[in-house]
C-alpha cells in the first residue's frame, strides 16, 4: 500500500507510524501532539486530563517551564560529557541525589528504569559474591534480560527464555514464602513498595520490614524498585520512607527527568565499593538529563508536591471508592498511584474515560490505573470522579466503528 507523504488525514498519520513501527506496542486510537501541566491534546485539538502521564513520568506535569528552561540552557552549554570526565551539572545532581536519603550517598546514573535495575542487580551480585536474586510474584522491573528475569509475567518472559539464571519469585506480601526462598546464596531481595504494572498492590508494613530483617539476617541486600513510586508519587519522596526502611539499593527513573530519559541507582553503605570499569553507560549522567532532573528536584521541593500527592491522592482514592458503581471490585493505592479493579477487562473503561476527556492506563488485564501529575488539583480530581461515577455503573458498550 502506498501512503501519501506527508499524510493528510489523522488515519493516514496513524498508518504511517504503524507501518514502520517495530510492532511491539498495542496502540490506542489516539495521536497525542502536545502537553502542558496536567493536560495533553490530540491531533484534532481535543484536550484530555492526563492520568497516563507517560506511564507516570510526568510528576511535575508536561513541559514544566522550569524543566524546559533548564534543558534549553544546558543544551546551549554542553549536552554530553562521558563519565570519565567531571562535569559541573552532573556534580550538582549527584550532590542532590546523594543527600536525599541519609546513608544512600552514592549514585549511579543510567538512562531508563530497566537500566537502573540492571545496574542494581550487578552491584548486588558483585557486592555479595552471590548469584541468587529473589523477586516478587506479580512484580515488574523492566524488559532487558536481567530486569526481565526479575519480572514475573510469563507473557513477557517466555518468548525470550532462557533468561538469566538464579532468579526466583516469591509471593508478594507473604513473608513466609521469602523466608523459604532467601538463603546463603541470595545476593538480593528485589521488591516494589506498591506493585505498579502488577495491578497497583501496596505492600504491607510488616512484609517490608520483614524483608529488610531477612536480608540483614542472611547477608543479602535489599533492593527497592522506586521507578514508579518514587519522586513524590506516593506522598513521600520515596515510598519506602512511609515504612522507615533502609534499603541498600534504590532504583529510580520515570519521574526523575521531567520527561527526559534518565535512570538512577542510589547506593547504600552495605554495598561494597565499586571499582572503575565495573559498569558504565555512554549516556548515563549526561548533563542534559542531569539539568532536567535538577529542575524536577527543585520543583518537587518548591511546590511541595509529595505532600500534595498525599493530600489530593487520598481525596481521589476515597472519592473513587465512594462513587464507584457495581462494576468495581476494589480501589487501591498510595498517594497519586491509584488502581481501580473492575470485574471485566480494563480496556473498555479506558475508552469510556477517554470519551469523557480523561486518559488513564491499564495495570494488568482488569485494573484501571491513574498516574496523574502531582500538580493535580482537587477540582481536576472532581472531574475524574464525575467521569468515573458515570463509567463504573455498567460495563461500557463496545466502541462504535469510526473511520
Ligand atoms: C516502568 C518500570 C520499570 C522499567 O522502566 P523502563 O524505563 O521502562 O525501562 C521498572 N520497574 C518499575 C517498577 C517500573 O514501573
CSV table of C-alpha atoms and ligand atoms in Angstrom, one decimal:
chain,number,residue,atom,x,y,z
A,1,UNK,CA,0.0,0.0,0.0
A,2,UNK,CA,1.4,3.4,-1.0
A,3,UNK,CA,0.8,6.1,1.7
A,4,UNK,CA,0.6,9.7,0.7
A,5,UNK,CA,3.5,11.7,2.1
A,6,UNK,CA,3.1,13.8,4.1
A,7,UNK,CA,0.0,12.1,5.4
A,8,UNK,CA,-3.2,14.3,5.2
A,9,UNK,CA,-5.8,12.7,7.4
A,10,UNK,CA,-5.3,11.6,11.0
A,11,UNK,CA,-5.9,8.0,9.9
A,12,UNK,CA,-3.0,8.3,7.4
A,13,UNK,CA,-0.7,9.7,10.1
A,14,UNK,CA,-1.5,6.7,12.3
A,15,UNK,CA,-0.9,4.3,9.4
A,16,UNK,CA,2.4,6.0,8.7
A,17,UNK,CA,3.6,5.4,12.3
A,18,UNK,CA,2.2,1.8,12.4
A,19,UNK,CA,3.8,0.9,9.1
A,20,UNK,CA,7.4,1.3,10.2
A,21,UNK,CA,7.0,0.8,13.9
A,22,UNK,CA,8.5,-2.4,15.3
A,23,UNK,CA,5.1,-3.6,16.3
A,24,UNK,CA,5.8,-4.2,19.9
A,25,UNK,CA,3.2,-1.7,21.2
A,26,UNK,CA,-0.5,-2.3,21.3
A,27,UNK,CA,-1.8,1.1,20.1
A,28,UNK,CA,-4.6,3.1,21.5
A,29,UNK,CA,-6.6,5.0,18.9
A,30,UNK,CA,-5.3,8.5,19.8
A,31,UNK,CA,-2.5,10.7,18.5
A,32,UNK,CA,-1.1,13.0,21.2
A,33,UNK,CA,0.7,16.1,19.9
A,34,UNK,CA,1.1,18.5,22.8
A,35,UNK,CA,1.2,18.6,26.6
A,36,UNK,CA,1.1,21.3,29.3
A,37,UNK,CA,0.9,20.6,33.0
A,38,UNK,CA,-1.9,18.1,33.7
A,39,UNK,CA,-3.3,18.3,30.1
A,40,UNK,CA,-2.5,16.7,26.8
A,41,UNK,CA,-4.0,17.4,23.4
A,42,UNK,CA,-4.7,15.1,20.5
A,43,UNK,CA,-4.1,15.8,16.8
A,44,UNK,CA,-7.7,17.2,16.5
A,45,UNK,CA,-7.2,19.7,19.3
A,46,UNK,CA,-9.2,17.8,21.9
A,47,UNK,CA,-8.0,18.3,25.5
A,48,UNK,CA,-7.5,15.5,28.0
A,49,UNK,CA,-6.8,15.4,31.7
A,50,UNK,CA,-3.7,13.1,31.6
A,51,UNK,CA,-3.6,10.4,34.2
A,52,UNK,CA,-1.3,8.3,32.0
A,53,UNK,CA,1.4,11.0,32.2
A,54,UNK,CA,3.8,8.9,30.0
A,55,UNK,CA,3.3,6.0,32.4
A,56,UNK,CA,3.9,8.0,35.5
A,57,UNK,CA,6.7,10.1,34.1
A,58,UNK,CA,5.0,13.5,34.2
A,59,UNK,CA,5.2,14.0,38.0
A,60,UNK,CA,5.8,17.7,37.6
A,61,UNK,CA,3.4,17.9,34.7
A,62,UNK,CA,4.1,18.1,31.0
A,63,UNK,CA,6.7,20.6,29.7
A,64,UNK,CA,7.1,22.3,33.0
A,65,UNK,CA,8.6,25.8,32.2
A,66,UNK,CA,11.5,25.3,34.7
A,67,UNK,CA,12.4,21.9,33.1
A,68,UNK,CA,12.2,23.5,29.6
A,69,UNK,CA,14.4,26.4,30.7
A,70,UNK,CA,17.0,24.1,32.3
A,71,UNK,CA,17.1,21.9,29.2
A,72,UNK,CA,17.4,24.9,26.9
A,73,UNK,CA,20.3,26.5,28.9
A,74,UNK,CA,22.1,23.2,29.3
A,75,UNK,CA,21.6,22.3,25.6
A,76,UNK,CA,23.4,25.5,24.6
A,77,UNK,CA,26.3,24.8,27.0
A,78,UNK,CA,27.1,21.1,26.9
A,79,UNK,CA,24.9,18.1,26.1
A,80,UNK,CA,27.3,15.1,26.5
A,81,UNK,CA,30.2,14.5,28.8
A,82,UNK,CA,31.4,11.0,29.5
A,83,UNK,CA,31.6,9.7,33.0
A,84,UNK,CA,35.4,9.7,32.6
A,85,UNK,CA,35.4,13.5,32.8
A,86,UNK,CA,34.0,15.7,35.6
A,87,UNK,CA,31.0,17.9,34.8
A,88,UNK,CA,29.5,20.7,36.9
A,89,UNK,CA,25.9,19.9,36.2
A,90,UNK,CA,26.4,16.2,36.9
A,91,UNK,CA,28.2,17.1,40.1
A,92,UNK,CA,25.2,19.2,41.3
A,93,UNK,CA,22.8,16.3,40.5
A,94,UNK,CA,24.9,13.7,42.3
A,95,UNK,CA,25.1,16.0,45.3
A,96,UNK,CA,21.3,16.4,45.3
A,97,UNK,CA,20.5,12.7,44.8
A,98,UNK,CA,23.2,11.6,47.2
A,99,UNK,CA,21.8,13.7,50.1
A,100,UNK,CA,18.1,12.9,49.7
A,101,UNK,CA,18.2,9.9,52.0
A,102,UNK,CA,20.7,9.6,54.9
A,103,UNK,CA,23.0,6.7,54.1
A,104,UNK,CA,22.3,6.5,50.4
A,105,UNK,CA,25.2,8.7,49.5
A,106,UNK,CA,26.5,7.2,46.2
A,107,UNK,CA,24.6,7.2,42.9
A,108,UNK,CA,24.9,5.5,39.5
A,109,UNK,CA,23.3,7.4,36.7
A,110,UNK,CA,21.6,5.5,33.7
A,111,UNK,CA,19.0,6.3,31.1
A,112,UNK,CA,15.9,4.3,31.9
A,113,UNK,CA,14.3,2.2,34.5
A,114,UNK,CA,15.4,-1.2,33.2
A,115,UNK,CA,19.0,0.0,33.1
A,116,UNK,CA,18.8,1.2,36.7
A,117,UNK,CA,17.5,-2.3,37.7
A,118,UNK,CA,20.3,-4.0,35.6
A,119,UNK,CA,22.9,-1.9,37.5
A,120,UNK,CA,21.4,-2.7,40.9
A,121,UNK,CA,21.4,-6.4,40.1
A,122,UNK,CA,25.0,-6.3,39.0
A,123,UNK,CA,26.1,-4.3,42.1
A,124,UNK,CA,24.3,-6.8,44.3
A,125,UNK,CA,26.0,-9.8,42.8
A,126,UNK,CA,29.3,-8.1,42.8
A,127,UNK,CA,29.0,-6.9,46.4
A,128,UNK,CA,27.9,-10.2,47.9
A,129,UNK,CA,29.7,-12.6,45.6
A,130,UNK,CA,26.4,-14.5,45.5
A,131,UNK,CA,24.3,-15.3,42.4
A,132,UNK,CA,20.7,-15.5,43.5
A,133,UNK,CA,18.0,-12.8,43.3
A,134,UNK,CA,14.6,-13.2,44.9
A,135,UNK,CA,11.9,-11.0,43.4
A,136,UNK,CA,8.2,-10.8,43.9
A,137,UNK,CA,5.4,-12.6,42.1
A,138,UNK,CA,3.4,-10.1,40.1
A,139,UNK,CA,6.5,-7.7,40.1
A,140,UNK,CA,7.6,-5.7,37.2
A,141,UNK,CA,11.2,-4.5,36.8
A,142,UNK,CA,11.8,-3.9,33.1
A,143,UNK,CA,12.4,-5.6,29.7
A,144,UNK,CA,16.1,-6.1,29.3
A,145,UNK,CA,17.2,-9.6,30.1
A,146,UNK,CA,18.4,-9.1,33.7
A,147,UNK,CA,15.4,-7.0,34.7
A,148,UNK,CA,13.1,-9.3,32.7
A,149,UNK,CA,14.4,-12.2,34.7
A,150,UNK,CA,13.2,-10.4,37.8
A,151,UNK,CA,9.9,-9.6,36.2
A,152,UNK,CA,7.1,-12.1,36.9
A,153,UNK,CA,4.7,-12.0,34.0
A,154,UNK,CA,5.0,-15.1,31.9
A,155,UNK,CA,3.9,-13.5,28.6
A,156,UNK,CA,6.8,-11.0,28.9
A,157,UNK,CA,9.4,-13.7,29.8
A,158,UNK,CA,8.6,-16.9,28.0
A,159,UNK,CA,9.4,-15.9,24.4
A,160,UNK,CA,12.9,-14.9,25.4
A,161,UNK,CA,14.0,-17.8,27.5
A,162,UNK,CA,16.5,-18.9,28.6
A,163,UNK,CA,16.7,-15.9,30.9
A,164,UNK,CA,19.4,-15.1,33.4
A,165,UNK,CA,19.8,-18.0,35.9
A,166,UNK,CA,19.3,-17.9,39.7
A,167,UNK,CA,16.2,-15.7,39.7
A,168,UNK,CA,13.4,-16.9,42.0
A,169,UNK,CA,9.9,-15.4,42.6
A,170,UNK,CA,8.2,-15.4,46.0
A,171,UNK,CA,4.6,-14.3,46.8
A,172,UNK,CA,4.2,-10.6,47.4
A,173,UNK,CA,3.1,-9.7,51.0
A,174,UNK,CA,3.7,-13.3,52.2
A,175,UNK,CA,6.9,-13.1,54.3
A,176,UNK,CA,6.9,-17.0,54.9
A,177,UNK,CA,7.5,-17.5,51.2
A,178,UNK,CA,10.5,-15.3,51.3
A,179,UNK,CA,11.8,-17.0,54.5
A,180,UNK,CA,11.8,-20.1,52.3
A,181,UNK,CA,13.4,-18.6,49.2
A,182,UNK,CA,16.1,-16.5,50.7
A,183,UNK,CA,19.3,-18.4,51.6
A,184,UNK,CA,23.0,-18.0,51.9
A,185,UNK,CA,23.3,-17.9,48.1
A,186,UNK,CA,21.0,-14.9,47.8
A,187,UNK,CA,22.6,-11.7,46.7
A,188,UNK,CA,19.4,-9.6,46.9
A,189,UNK,CA,15.7,-9.3,47.5
A,190,UNK,CA,14.1,-7.1,45.0
A,191,UNK,CA,10.7,-5.5,45.5
A,192,UNK,CA,8.3,-2.6,44.6
A,193,UNK,CA,6.7,-0.9,47.6
A,194,UNK,CA,3.5,-0.6,45.5
A,195,UNK,CA,3.4,-3.0,42.6
A,196,UNK,CA,2.6,-0.9,39.6
A,197,UNK,CA,2.3,-3.0,36.4
A,198,UNK,CA,1.1,-5.9,38.5
A,199,UNK,CA,-2.1,-4.2,39.4
A,200,UNK,CA,-1.4,-1.4,42.0
A,201,UNK,CA,-0.9,-3.6,45.1
A,202,UNK,CA,0.6,-1.8,48.1
A,203,UNK,CA,3.0,-3.9,50.3
A,204,UNK,CA,2.1,-4.2,54.0
A,205,UNK,CA,4.4,-2.6,56.5
A,206,UNK,CA,5.1,-6.0,58.2
A,207,UNK,CA,6.1,-7.5,54.9
A,208,UNK,CA,8.5,-4.8,54.0
A,209,UNK,CA,10.1,-4.6,57.4
A,210,UNK,CA,10.2,-8.4,57.4
A,211,UNK,CA,12.1,-8.4,54.1
A,212,UNK,CA,14.6,-5.9,55.5
A,213,UNK,CA,15.2,-8.0,58.6
A,214,UNK,CA,15.5,-11.2,56.5
A,215,UNK,CA,18.0,-9.5,54.1
A,216,UNK,CA,20.2,-8.4,57.1
A,217,UNK,CA,20.0,-11.8,58.8
A,218,UNK,CA,21.0,-13.7,55.8
A,219,UNK,CA,23.7,-11.4,54.4
A,220,UNK,CA,21.7,-10.3,51.4
A,221,UNK,CA,20.9,-6.8,50.1
A,222,UNK,CA,17.5,-5.2,49.8
A,223,UNK,CA,16.8,-3.5,46.5
A,224,UNK,CA,13.7,-1.3,46.4
A,225,UNK,CA,12.4,-0.5,42.9
A,226,UNK,CA,11.0,3.0,43.2
A,227,UNK,CA,10.9,3.6,39.4
A,228,UNK,CA,7.2,4.1,39.5
A,229,UNK,CA,6.6,5.0,43.2
A,230,UNK,CA,9.5,7.5,43.5
A,231,UNK,CA,9.8,11.2,43.1
A,232,UNK,CA,6.9,12.0,45.4
A,233,UNK,CA,4.2,9.9,43.6
A,234,UNK,CA,3.0,8.1,46.8
A,235,UNK,CA,3.1,11.1,49.1
A,236,UNK,CA,6.7,11.0,50.2
A,237,UNK,CA,9.8,11.4,48.0
A,238,UNK,CA,10.2,7.6,48.1
A,239,UNK,CA,7.6,5.1,49.0
A,240,UNK,CA,9.9,3.1,51.3
A,241,UNK,CA,10.0,6.2,53.5
A,242,UNK,CA,6.4,5.5,54.6
A,243,UNK,CA,7.8,2.5,56.4
A,244,UNK,CA,11.1,3.7,57.7
A,245,UNK,CA,13.1,1.2,55.6
A,246,UNK,CA,16.8,1.5,54.9
A,247,UNK,CA,17.2,-0.2,51.6
A,248,UNK,CA,20.7,-1.0,50.3
A,249,UNK,CA,19.9,-0.1,46.7
A,250,UNK,CA,17.1,2.1,45.3
A,251,UNK,CA,16.2,2.2,41.6
A,252,UNK,CA,14.8,5.4,40.1
A,253,UNK,CA,13.7,6.6,36.6
A,254,UNK,CA,10.3,7.6,35.3
A,255,UNK,CA,9.5,10.9,37.0
A,256,UNK,CA,13.2,11.9,37.7
A,257,UNK,CA,13.8,13.6,34.4
A,258,UNK,CA,10.6,15.5,34.0
A,259,UNK,CA,10.1,13.7,30.6
A,260,UNK,CA,13.7,13.4,29.7
A,261,UNK,CA,15.1,9.8,29.8
A,262,UNK,CA,17.1,9.1,32.9
A,263,UNK,CA,17.6,6.4,35.5
A,264,UNK,CA,19.5,6.2,38.7
A,265,UNK,CA,20.6,3.8,41.5
A,266,UNK,CA,21.0,5.1,45.0
A,267,UNK,CA,23.7,3.0,46.8
A,268,UNK,CA,23.9,2.4,50.5
A,269,UNK,CA,26.8,1.6,52.8
A,270,UNK,CA,26.3,-2.2,52.8
A,271,UNK,CA,27.2,-2.3,49.1
A,272,UNK,CA,30.8,-3.0,48.6
A,273,UNK,CA,32.8,-0.1,47.0
A,274,UNK,CA,32.6,-0.2,43.2
A,275,UNK,CA,35.7,-0.1,41.0
A,276,UNK,CA,36.4,1.8,37.7
A,277,UNK,CA,35.4,-0.3,34.7
A,278,UNK,CA,32.9,-2.5,36.6
A,279,UNK,CA,29.9,-0.9,34.9
A,280,UNK,CA,29.1,2.1,32.8
A,281,UNK,CA,26.9,3.9,30.3
A,282,UNK,CA,27.7,6.2,27.4
A,283,UNK,CA,24.7,8.5,28.1
A,284,UNK,CA,24.4,7.8,31.8
A,285,UNK,CA,24.9,11.1,33.7
A,286,UNK,CA,24.8,13.2,30.6
A,287,UNK,CA,24.5,16.9,31.5
A,288,UNK,CA,21.2,17.4,29.6
A,289,UNK,CA,19.3,14.8,31.6
A,290,UNK,CA,21.1,15.9,34.7
A,291,UNK,CA,19.9,19.5,34.2
A,292,UNK,CA,16.3,18.3,33.8
A,293,UNK,CA,16.5,16.1,36.9
A,294,UNK,CA,17.9,19.1,38.9
A,295,UNK,CA,14.9,21.2,37.8
A,296,UNK,CA,12.5,18.4,38.8
A,297,UNK,CA,14.0,18.1,42.2
A,298,UNK,CA,13.7,21.9,42.6
A,299,UNK,CA,10.0,21.8,41.6
A,300,UNK,CA,9.2,18.9,43.8
A,301,UNK,CA,10.6,20.8,46.8
A,302,UNK,CA,9.4,24.3,45.9
A,303,UNK,CA,5.8,23.2,45.1
A,304,UNK,CA,5.8,20.7,48.0
A,305,UNK,CA,4.5,18.1,45.5
A,306,UNK,CA,4.9,14.9,47.6
A,307,UNK,CA,2.6,16.5,50.3
A,308,UNK,CA,0.2,17.4,47.6
A,309,UNK,CA,0.2,13.9,46.2
A,310,UNK,CA,-0.6,12.6,49.6
A,311,UNK,CA,-3.5,15.0,50.1
A,312,UNK,CA,-5.1,15.0,46.6
A,313,UNK,CA,-4.3,11.3,46.3
A,314,UNK,CA,-6.2,10.4,49.5
A,315,UNK,CA,-9.1,12.6,48.3
A,316,UNK,CA,-9.2,11.0,44.9
A,317,UNK,CA,-8.8,7.4,46.2
A,318,UNK,CA,-11.6,7.9,48.8
A,319,UNK,CA,-13.7,9.6,46.1
A,320,UNK,CA,-13.2,6.7,43.7
A,321,UNK,CA,-14.2,4.2,46.4
A,322,UNK,CA,-17.3,6.3,47.1
A,323,UNK,CA,-18.6,6.9,43.6
A,324,UNK,CA,-17.7,3.5,42.1
A,325,UNK,CA,-20.6,1.6,40.7
A,326,UNK,CA,-21.2,-2.1,40.8
A,327,UNK,CA,-18.6,-3.0,38.2
A,328,UNK,CA,-15.8,-2.2,40.7
A,329,UNK,CA,-14.2,-4.8,42.8
A,330,UNK,CA,-11.6,-2.8,44.7
A,331,UNK,CA,-9.9,0.6,44.8
A,332,UNK,CA,-6.2,0.5,45.9
A,333,UNK,CA,-3.2,2.7,46.0
A,334,UNK,CA,-1.0,5.2,47.8
A,335,UNK,CA,-0.8,8.9,47.1
A,336,UNK,CA,-1.4,9.6,43.4
A,337,UNK,CA,-0.8,6.0,42.4
A,338,UNK,CA,-4.2,4.5,42.2
A,339,UNK,CA,-5.7,1.4,40.8
A,340,UNK,CA,-9.4,0.5,40.4
A,341,UNK,CA,-10.0,-3.2,39.8
A,342,UNK,CA,-13.1,-3.8,37.6
A,343,UNK,CA,-14.9,-7.1,37.1
A,344,UNK,CA,-14.2,-7.3,33.4
A,345,UNK,CA,-11.3,-6.1,31.2
A,346,UNK,CA,-10.0,-2.6,31.8
A,347,UNK,CA,-9.7,-1.5,28.2
A,348,UNK,CA,-13.4,-0.6,27.6
A,349,UNK,CA,-13.3,1.5,30.7
A,350,UNK,CA,-10.2,3.3,29.5
A,351,UNK,CA,-12.0,4.1,26.2
A,352,UNK,CA,-15.1,5.3,28.1
A,353,UNK,CA,-12.9,7.6,30.2
A,354,UNK,CA,-11.1,8.9,27.2
A,355,UNK,CA,-14.5,9.8,25.6
A,356,UNK,CA,-15.1,11.9,28.7
A,357,UNK,CA,-11.7,13.7,28.4
A,358,UNK,CA,-9.7,11.6,30.9
A,359,UNK,CA,-6.8,9.4,30.0
A,360,UNK,CA,-5.9,6.5,32.3
A,361,UNK,CA,-3.8,3.4,31.7
A,362,UNK,CA,-4.3,-0.3,32.5
A,363,UNK,CA,-2.4,-2.3,35.1
A,364,UNK,CA,-2.7,-5.9,34.0
A,365,UNK,CA,-6.0,-7.1,32.5
A,366,UNK,CA,-8.6,-5.6,34.8
A,367,UNK,CA,-7.2,-2.7,36.7
A,368,UNK,CA,-7.7,0.9,35.6
A,369,UNK,CA,-4.7,2.9,36.8
A,370,UNK,CA,-4.4,6.6,37.5
A,371,UNK,CA,-0.9,8.1,37.5
A,372,UNK,CA,-1.6,11.9,37.1
A,373,UNK,CA,0.9,14.7,37.6
A,374,UNK,CA,1.4,15.5,41.2
A,375,UNK,CA,0.2,19.0,40.4
A,376,UNK,CA,-3.3,17.6,40.1
A,377,UNK,CA,-5.9,19.9,41.8
A,378,UNK,CA,-8.9,18.9,43.8
A,379,UNK,CA,-11.1,20.4,41.0
A,380,UNK,CA,-9.4,18.1,38.5
A,381,UNK,CA,-9.8,15.2,40.8
A,382,UNK,CA,-13.5,16.0,40.9
A,383,UNK,CA,-13.6,15.8,37.1
A,384,UNK,CA,-12.1,12.3,37.3
A,385,UNK,CA,-14.7,11.4,40.0
A,386,UNK,CA,-17.6,12.7,37.9
A,387,UNK,CA,-16.5,10.7,34.9
A,388,UNK,CA,-15.8,7.5,36.9
A,389,UNK,CA,-19.2,7.7,38.6
A,390,UNK,CA,-20.8,7.5,35.1
A,391,UNK,CA,-18.4,5.0,33.6
A,392,UNK,CA,-18.5,2.5,36.5
A,393,UNK,CA,-22.2,1.9,36.7
A,394,UNK,CA,-22.3,-0.7,34.0
A,395,UNK,CA,-19.8,-2.3,31.5
A,396,UNK,CA,-19.3,0.2,28.7
A,397,UNK,CA,-20.8,-0.6,25.3
A,398,UNK,CA,-18.5,-1.7,22.6
A,399,UNK,CA,-16.9,1.2,20.7
A,400,UNK,CA,-18.7,2.4,17.6
A,401,UNK,CA,-16.6,1.8,14.5
A,402,UNK,CA,-15.2,5.2,13.4
A,403,UNK,CA,-13.2,5.9,10.3
B,1,LIG,C1,8.4,1.3,34.3
B,1,LIG,C2,9.1,0.5,35.3
B,1,LIG,C3,10.3,-0.2,35.1
B,1,LIG,C4,11.0,-0.1,33.7
B,1,LIG,O1,11.3,1.2,33.4
B,1,LIG,P1,11.7,1.5,31.8
B,1,LIG,O2,12.2,2.9,31.9
B,1,LIG,O3,10.5,1.3,31.0
B,1,LIG,O4,12.8,0.5,31.5
B,1,LIG,C5,10.9,-0.9,36.1
B,1,LIG,N1,10.4,-1.0,37.3
B,1,LIG,C6,9.2,-0.4,37.6
B,1,LIG,C7,8.6,-0.6,39.0
B,1,LIG,C8,8.5,0.3,36.6
B,1,LIG,O5,7.3,0.9,36.9
